[in-house]
XYZ file of C-alpha atoms in Angstrom:
353
model
C 90.178 -24.499 -118.280
C 91.243 -24.508 -114.330
C 90.428 -27.754 -114.191
C 92.840 -29.397 -115.936
C 95.121 -28.525 -113.748
C 93.209 -30.120 -110.819
C 94.130 -32.798 -112.562
C 97.687 -32.304 -111.371
C 96.627 -33.424 -107.570
C 97.480 -36.986 -107.895
C 101.195 -35.736 -110.015
C 101.730 -33.734 -106.441
C 102.483 -37.020 -105.808
C 104.219 -37.028 -108.226
C 105.202 -39.147 -105.406
C 110.324 -44.268 -98.457
C 112.620 -47.194 -95.810
C 111.085 -47.762 -93.038
C 112.524 -46.613 -89.665
C 110.248 -45.397 -86.975
C 110.087 -41.442 -86.737
C 113.141 -41.555 -88.875
C 113.295 -40.567 -92.592
C 111.709 -42.314 -95.216
C 113.300 -42.468 -98.961
C 110.534 -42.208 -101.775
C 111.612 -44.264 -104.601
C 110.238 -45.512 -108.562
C 108.516 -48.773 -106.701
C 106.513 -46.560 -104.482
C 104.049 -44.540 -107.219
C 101.125 -45.666 -108.480
C 101.459 -48.768 -111.667
C 98.450 -49.411 -114.328
C 96.150 -51.556 -112.512
C 95.990 -49.824 -108.962
C 92.696 -48.162 -107.691
C 93.244 -46.204 -105.209
C 90.631 -44.118 -102.230
C 90.861 -41.356 -100.583
C 88.945 -39.210 -98.783
C 88.938 -34.522 -98.969
C 87.926 -32.182 -96.445
C 86.942 -28.660 -97.556
C 86.780 -26.599 -95.025
C 89.785 -28.083 -93.037
C 90.386 -25.271 -90.308
C 94.165 -26.566 -89.716
C 97.181 -25.195 -92.043
C 100.642 -27.371 -93.051
C 102.784 -27.957 -89.777
C 105.916 -26.792 -89.604
C 109.246 -28.062 -91.963
C 112.399 -29.947 -90.895
C 113.549 -33.352 -89.392
C 111.603 -35.224 -87.257
C 108.056 -32.835 -86.858
C 104.481 -33.927 -85.917
C 101.462 -33.818 -87.607
C 97.918 -34.284 -86.657
C 95.103 -34.006 -88.774
C 92.976 -36.349 -87.169
C 89.809 -33.908 -86.991
C 89.919 -34.364 -90.761
C 86.410 -35.308 -92.099
C 86.462 -37.450 -95.844
C 83.212 -35.201 -96.653
C 84.138 -36.453 -99.886
C 85.659 -39.709 -101.667
C 87.777 -39.016 -104.360
C 88.523 -43.126 -106.626
C 91.454 -42.607 -108.373
C 92.455 -45.331 -110.370
C 95.862 -46.053 -112.291
C 95.911 -47.196 -116.910
C 97.882 -47.727 -119.572
C 96.874 -44.923 -121.687
C 95.973 -47.568 -124.112
C 93.050 -47.983 -122.374
C 92.098 -44.775 -122.372
C 89.948 -42.563 -124.878
C 92.776 -40.458 -125.643
C 95.569 -43.754 -126.764
C 96.369 -41.842 -130.181
C 97.092 -38.269 -128.744
C 99.774 -40.160 -125.840
C 100.822 -43.267 -127.680
C 104.689 -42.280 -126.069
C 103.315 -42.593 -122.703
C 102.809 -45.326 -120.731
C 100.129 -44.125 -117.426
C 97.431 -42.830 -117.011
C 95.072 -41.528 -114.148
C 91.324 -40.579 -113.841
C 89.127 -39.498 -110.806
C 86.197 -39.780 -112.918
C 86.673 -41.661 -115.998
C 86.245 -39.339 -118.256
C 89.107 -37.162 -117.684
C 92.522 -38.257 -117.409
C 97.000 -37.373 -116.315
C 99.287 -38.987 -118.619
C 102.797 -39.486 -117.934
C 106.291 -41.042 -118.824
C 107.148 -43.602 -115.320
C 110.795 -44.513 -115.082
C 113.067 -45.501 -112.625
C 114.983 -41.895 -112.088
C 112.280 -39.760 -113.127
C 108.076 -39.132 -113.527
C 106.748 -36.549 -115.916
C 103.571 -35.533 -117.016
C 103.228 -34.685 -120.598
C 99.741 -33.890 -120.662
C 95.725 -33.821 -119.850
C 92.281 -34.951 -121.710
C 89.123 -34.498 -121.241
C 85.339 -32.292 -120.896
C 87.885 -29.643 -118.638
C 84.797 -27.123 -119.878
C 81.982 -29.364 -118.835
C 79.924 -29.122 -121.785
C 80.588 -31.849 -123.537
C 83.926 -31.232 -125.534
C 86.354 -33.577 -125.334
C 89.865 -31.845 -125.337
C 93.461 -33.111 -125.921
C 95.956 -30.814 -124.051
C 100.345 -31.923 -124.605
C 102.514 -30.509 -122.195
C 105.199 -28.924 -124.229
C 107.043 -28.651 -122.558
C 106.412 -31.442 -119.725
C 106.680 -31.538 -116.287
C 108.607 -32.986 -113.606
C 106.921 -34.412 -111.267
C 109.654 -36.670 -109.051
C 112.910 -37.766 -109.471
C 113.766 -40.242 -108.221
C 115.151 -41.439 -104.838
C 113.220 -38.495 -103.431
C 114.933 -37.620 -99.903
C 114.386 -34.788 -97.871
C 116.605 -31.645 -98.037
C 115.699 -32.053 -102.804
C 114.374 -29.590 -104.684
C 114.251 -29.166 -108.469
C 112.822 -26.699 -110.625
C 110.437 -27.142 -113.810
C 108.674 -25.995 -116.366
C 105.428 -26.160 -118.851
C 103.126 -25.350 -120.760
C 100.125 -25.719 -122.744
C 98.182 -24.201 -125.758
C 94.008 -25.246 -126.177
C 91.238 -24.492 -128.277
C 87.878 -24.619 -128.189
C 84.108 -23.690 -128.544
C 83.113 -21.073 -127.110
C 79.237 -21.776 -127.250
C 79.732 -21.634 -123.559
C 81.183 -18.330 -123.141
C 78.688 -16.193 -125.958
C 81.873 -16.531 -128.584
C 82.785 -18.886 -131.507
C 86.033 -19.693 -130.273
C 88.205 -19.438 -127.039
C 91.965 -20.044 -127.064
C 94.225 -20.949 -123.508
C 97.385 -20.380 -123.345
C 98.923 -21.189 -119.646
C 103.006 -21.569 -119.001
C 103.929 -22.595 -114.829
C 107.381 -22.524 -113.458
C 107.031 -25.335 -110.392
C 109.190 -25.557 -107.413
C 109.327 -28.502 -105.446
C 111.046 -28.704 -102.449
C 111.055 -32.497 -100.241
C 110.898 -29.751 -96.762
C 110.267 -31.990 -94.333
C 109.800 -35.821 -92.506
C 108.137 -36.917 -89.732
C 104.965 -38.917 -88.756
C 102.044 -37.666 -90.374
C 98.345 -39.308 -88.625
C 95.181 -38.624 -90.418
C 91.668 -39.620 -89.894
C 92.992 -43.527 -90.799
C 96.306 -43.417 -88.462
C 99.911 -42.470 -88.254
C 102.607 -42.814 -91.124
C 106.548 -42.247 -91.591
C 106.509 -39.344 -94.411
C 108.681 -36.946 -95.773
C 106.554 -33.700 -96.646
C 106.423 -32.279 -100.101
C 106.289 -28.066 -100.563
C 104.879 -27.557 -104.738
C 104.425 -23.211 -105.285
C 103.390 -22.910 -108.978
C 104.440 -19.810 -110.754
C 101.523 -19.793 -113.729
C 99.983 -17.294 -116.603
C 97.151 -17.207 -118.122
C 96.453 -16.015 -121.754
C 93.268 -16.020 -122.546
C 92.088 -15.731 -126.676
C 88.262 -15.004 -127.683
C 86.868 -14.477 -131.765
C 84.237 -13.438 -131.602
C 82.708 -15.406 -135.109
C 84.400 -17.746 -137.036
C 85.433 -14.826 -140.028
C 86.489 -12.661 -137.532
C 90.609 -11.911 -136.520
C 91.939 -13.540 -132.439
C 91.321 -10.813 -130.088
C 93.365 -10.593 -126.740
C 91.160 -10.651 -123.785
C 93.364 -11.109 -120.373
C 96.294 -12.056 -118.868
C 95.476 -13.816 -115.176
C 98.697 -14.831 -113.183
C 99.173 -17.076 -109.727
C 100.489 -18.464 -107.407
C 99.504 -21.673 -105.982
C 100.660 -24.049 -102.599
C 100.539 -27.327 -102.362
C 102.088 -30.099 -99.803
C 102.109 -33.526 -100.131
C 103.214 -36.330 -97.903
C 104.256 -39.172 -99.251
C 104.514 -42.504 -97.673
C 105.378 -45.823 -98.723
C 103.094 -47.829 -98.759
C 100.304 -45.696 -100.206
C 101.075 -45.448 -103.953
C 99.562 -42.149 -103.638
C 100.903 -39.247 -101.182
C 99.369 -40.484 -98.214
C 98.229 -36.662 -97.668
C 97.389 -33.258 -99.735
C 96.769 -30.096 -98.718
C 95.833 -27.128 -101.452
C 96.109 -23.461 -100.654
C 94.137 -20.980 -101.897
C 95.576 -18.016 -104.180
C 95.605 -16.070 -100.530
C 97.566 -18.464 -99.087
C 95.605 -19.980 -96.859
C 94.623 -23.880 -96.556
C 91.586 -24.859 -98.702
C 91.471 -28.566 -98.826
C 92.451 -32.277 -97.608
C 93.074 -35.034 -98.937
C 93.972 -38.355 -96.725
C 94.937 -41.950 -97.898
C 92.283 -44.811 -97.329
C 94.676 -47.437 -96.780
C 94.270 -48.355 -93.506
C 98.065 -47.433 -90.850
C 98.399 -51.397 -90.363
C 99.542 -51.985 -93.796
C 101.930 -49.359 -92.475
C 104.016 -51.277 -90.086
C 106.805 -50.083 -88.683
C 108.036 -53.051 -87.938
C 111.625 -53.979 -89.170
C 112.299 -58.040 -89.095
C 113.209 -59.430 -86.332
C 113.754 -63.274 -84.755
C 112.057 -62.051 -81.580
C 108.559 -62.206 -83.012
C 109.149 -66.197 -83.262
C 109.558 -65.942 -87.272
C 111.537 -64.102 -90.374
C 111.071 -63.581 -94.391
C 113.815 -63.560 -96.822
C 114.852 -62.993 -99.131
C 114.857 -58.207 -98.725
C 113.834 -57.686 -101.330
C 112.276 -60.682 -103.442
C 111.838 -61.128 -107.088
C 110.915 -64.611 -107.744
C 110.275 -66.467 -104.052
C 109.509 -64.990 -100.671
C 109.766 -68.397 -97.319
C 108.900 -67.658 -94.399
C 110.786 -69.522 -91.290
C 109.898 -69.835 -88.295
C 112.023 -69.657 -85.840
C 112.584 -72.703 -83.115
C 109.816 -73.641 -81.386
C 107.301 -71.216 -82.237
C 104.289 -71.967 -83.846
C 101.583 -70.277 -85.850
C 98.573 -71.968 -87.230
C 97.958 -69.537 -90.456
C 99.131 -66.136 -91.939
C 98.497 -64.332 -95.096
C 100.014 -61.330 -97.173
C 98.366 -58.253 -98.288
C 99.171 -55.825 -100.641
C 99.256 -52.028 -99.708
C 95.901 -51.652 -101.338
C 94.773 -54.426 -98.815
C 94.113 -57.916 -101.238
C 95.429 -60.908 -100.337
C 98.110 -62.151 -102.438
C 98.435 -65.555 -100.581
C 97.337 -67.259 -97.112
C 99.762 -69.363 -95.928
C 99.265 -72.649 -94.197
C 101.609 -73.208 -91.450
C 100.516 -76.042 -89.372
C 103.383 -77.391 -87.738
C 105.861 -76.654 -91.039
C 108.682 -74.431 -90.274
C 108.703 -72.602 -92.787
C 106.559 -71.801 -96.060
C 107.987 -70.867 -99.284
C 105.464 -68.631 -101.853
C 105.630 -67.518 -105.262
C 105.805 -63.911 -106.456
C 107.618 -63.398 -109.752
C 104.351 -62.460 -111.238
C 103.965 -59.598 -108.396
C 103.958 -56.348 -108.893
C 106.604 -54.902 -107.461
C 106.156 -52.986 -104.364
C 105.684 -52.683 -100.267
C 103.524 -56.310 -98.579
C 102.478 -57.522 -95.572
C 102.416 -60.384 -93.914
C 100.151 -61.384 -91.373
C 101.284 -64.453 -89.024
C 98.547 -65.276 -85.937
C 99.569 -67.532 -83.175
C 98.286 -70.235 -82.447
C 97.761 -69.325 -78.613
C 95.342 -65.710 -78.505
C 97.491 -63.335 -78.825
C 97.770 -60.320 -81.702
C 99.055 -61.666 -85.722
C 102.178 -60.963 -85.918
C 103.797 -58.249 -88.884
C 106.547 -57.846 -91.350
C 107.094 -55.936 -94.387
C 108.197 -57.315 -97.259
C 109.519 -55.897 -100.568
C 108.783 -56.922 -104.033
C 110.844 -55.845 -107.111
């Protein structure tokens, strides 16, 4: 039944203004939305720890190996097999298409409302609402933020896999969430500005069994545990840009990092000496690219944080190009412009709200 809790890995996200080597702010607009498909890699044989806390930190995890690939699909609860059980939730996440974690996500908080799926790997589809629910984010999130929340779940399952009639689990957890550092993190993909979140859960699992259908429940055991996860939040990666889990003894157990490349995480502010600028920031209906006097670019494009090309810009001899963005998802985008002469592309960040 511990697999129920493993679904919460994206929740430690449950996670930012771009300034090079400066603190970012993680906001609701940076959290995943329905329709996102997010690729990450996991190293399960790590030899490094989470590094230091505090301000202006530098974390180098460039030696991590992509031993596993994890694809997280974000959807609405209505598109899952558990729509009726989580009708009041507005977001669902899955890494396997069978087991899901459900949320209520809004401008102020993200709340985990429950989980559902085949947690015993025996074909049973269990629905497990959290009562009380668990707070995963309070927005805006900045360095020094801290909150504590408790949640609980109770579930009865067929016990055939354990040689009994039924198994009952009551899980109760107290989670301490601290944004304990900010700085630059380097993964095998690149370097990002990030906040680091330290999340520690103190939990108790109480287990009962019923040997036969006509016998009473018998208390089996209570297991207490402590689990700590470090998550690094970047504005463009939706799920944490990196995440490190520690085992019950405090030793690093696994390291997961985003596949979104650093080329989409530009630290270049909007500046006129690049030969172009954009506006408005943020944009809600239209975004305009303005070319400075005497500057010419042959073409350009606008990329979403997951690498999707949202628009192609045909610049030619024009001094501006306007794009309709009113149907675009809220978030961070990158404008890339290629000059007529050989040289690197100009990259400018854009925000749509």
